Amino acid sequence: MRSLRFKFAAGAGLLLVGILMFVVMYFPRQQRAQHLKAFESELSLLTETLALTVGMGLDDYDYSSMKLAFDFAKRDPNLEYIIVTDADRDVIGKYPEDATYDLSVLEQGLIEEETRVIHSSPIMIDEKIQGFVSVAKSLHEVNKATAASKRDTLWLGFLILSIGLVIVFVITSTVTRPLNDLSIAAKHISLGNYATRVEVRSRDETGVLAGYFNEMADAIQRGHDELEQRVRERTEALSETNAALKQNAEGLAQAKSALEEQTRELTVAVRSLRIARDAADASERLKSAILNNMSHEFRTPLTSILGFAETLEKEVADEHRGFMTLIVKNGRRLTETLNAVLDLASIESRTLAVGSQPIRVSDAVEAAIASLRPFAREKGVALRAELNCRMACAVADETALDQVLHQLIHNAIKFTEKGEVVVEVRREKREVVIDVKDTGIGIARTFMTRLFEPFAQESEGLNRAHEGSGLGLTLVSRLVQLMGGSVRAVSEKGSGTTFRVRLVRAEEDEERLDREAKRGRSAERAISERTDEKPVPKGYWPDVYRKTS
């Protein structure tokens, strides 16, 4: 089982790595594109200037302007060649004399090659093309600037990653170290080492919890010491009483009274131990409350990160969208873990209010299937419902029942590679039974005893086949218990799994719904007989009665 510290650190580390990869891949390419755009603009301006200058000389049959234009262009260290042709593509001037060129590019404008850029511009005289000027410049300086930018970005990214990892390590250590110390101290006390205390390192919630824990440990140790002292005293008194009984039969009545007094004092001592146990339970609830507050503190920045990442995912180019998708995926996974921890903490601290009202189970099942059908379709798994009794009503909380159904159906789809997932609803005496069946990988018998324990997962580690926090089935079990029901699983490795939820049946509400459905069908038949219009669609009136009720 992975610790909270490991999960928080791993999630934050993956986010930082994703951001680093995005920065390293995106910004150097952007800078190269900017350099290349400026380079091409400069080349286009040079070519058009040369075409204008050479054209003025050709119009007057003065080739000296071509030499001046060549001398001006030769100042550029990146210049590879200049070619000047007439209207028949015959070369009338070039630099250098041994330049290698291709006249087929004259009418193609701007051409970008691997090591150079070529730009051709027509020589216009009296709005007629009298020739072409083609200029080629090397991309050496652009490539050099791009490499320097990529190197600087890479170093900056690694620096940011290192600082971020240090910050994540410090934050996770600060948050989880006090909880780990409390866990170790509680284990020592449970083994009888009542002198164990926790060091108070801060004044925040964990520091307050540590202080309360130390006070509880002091109370337990005092009670234990007093109990041992009383036991020793009563043992000595009992020994003296027994000796007196042997020596003098007349002291029997007095010894009996002393024994009764000792029994009363032992009863008081047992009551003290119960009080200490209640104090330990209160400490556990306080721990859940602190964990609840910490989950909120992590959720706020994580929500901001997810919002920015989802916005950037739509804006970046296609070749970079995969990195943003990875950031969003891991951010959502971390959010799901935090939500599960928060829900479990609310249940354990008894702050979660669960209602008790009649709910038609078939409606809840159909809503859950509708919300998860895209996920099932994506995995290629058939998802259907077998509603043997659509009027079955259960006494439950609507939100809690939706969460239970969503979690069980989602798990069934997740662990089913091919086949189907079936949700069956039926009535059994005073209960409504919901079966979620799948044809997935199944569960090993050795793991069934730990199935509903917090953070329990059959395959552990970062390389496990299916992701998850290990809290889903724990929440299902706790919510079903709060609604007065029960849940169990039947499975064999490789043969699929069936989760069976039993809830208290609301019989009176079922009878009311049946009566309303019958009235709806009677009204439908009456309207069909009295009018010439088409009959009312089947199932219309029951829906109307259901909505009005």
PDB file of N, CA and C in Angstrom, residues 19 96 213 230 262 323 373 403 505:
ATOM      1  N   ILE A  19       5.100  19.482 -17.562  1.00  0.00           N
ATOM      2  CA  ILE A  19       5.281  20.904 -17.866  1.00  0.00           C
ATOM      3  C   ILE A  19       6.661  21.157 -18.463  1.00  0.00           C
ATOM      4  N   PRO A  96      28.761  34.017 -56.409  1.00  0.00           N
ATOM      5  CA  PRO A  96      30.087  34.041 -57.024  1.00  0.00           C
ATOM      6  C   PRO A  96      30.053  33.360 -58.386  1.00  0.00           C
ATOM      7  N   PHE A 213      -3.246  14.439  21.246  1.00  0.00           N
ATOM      8  CA  PHE A 213      -2.803  13.050  21.371  1.00  0.00           C
ATOM      9  C   PHE A 213      -1.953  12.868  22.637  1.00  0.00           C
ATOM     10  N   ARG A 230      -3.881   0.421  42.360  1.00  0.00           N
ATOM     11  CA  ARG A 230      -5.032  -0.104  43.077  1.00  0.00           C
ATOM     12  C   ARG A 230      -5.041  -1.633  43.089  1.00  0.00           C
ATOM     13  N   GLN A 262     -13.354  -3.856  47.294  1.00  0.00           N
ATOM     14  CA  GLN A 262     -12.358  -3.972  46.224  1.00  0.00           C
ATOM     15  C   GLN A 262     -13.028  -4.152  44.858  1.00  0.00           C
ATOM     16  N   PHE A 323       1.297  16.228 -24.542  1.00  0.00           N
ATOM     17  CA  PHE A 323       1.861  16.558 -23.226  1.00  0.00           C
ATOM     18  C   PHE A 323       0.801  17.202 -22.334  1.00  0.00           C
ATOM     19  N   ARG A 373     -22.329   5.102 -20.114  1.00  0.00           N
ATOM     20  CA  ARG A 373     -22.358   4.404 -21.401  1.00  0.00           C
ATOM     21  C   ARG A 373     -21.218   4.847 -22.339  1.00  0.00           C
ATOM     22  N   GLN A 403     -23.929   7.595  -6.042  1.00  0.00           N
ATOM     23  CA  GLN A 403     -22.487   7.395  -5.915  1.00  0.00           C
ATOM     24  C   GLN A 403     -22.140   5.909  -5.837  1.00  0.00           C
ATOM     25  N   ARG A 505     -36.633  -2.158   1.648  1.00  0.00           N
ATOM     26  CA  ARG A 505     -37.685  -1.931   0.653  1.00  0.00           C
ATOM     27  C   ARG A 505     -38.761  -1.000   1.206  1.00  0.00           C
TER      28      ARG A 505
END
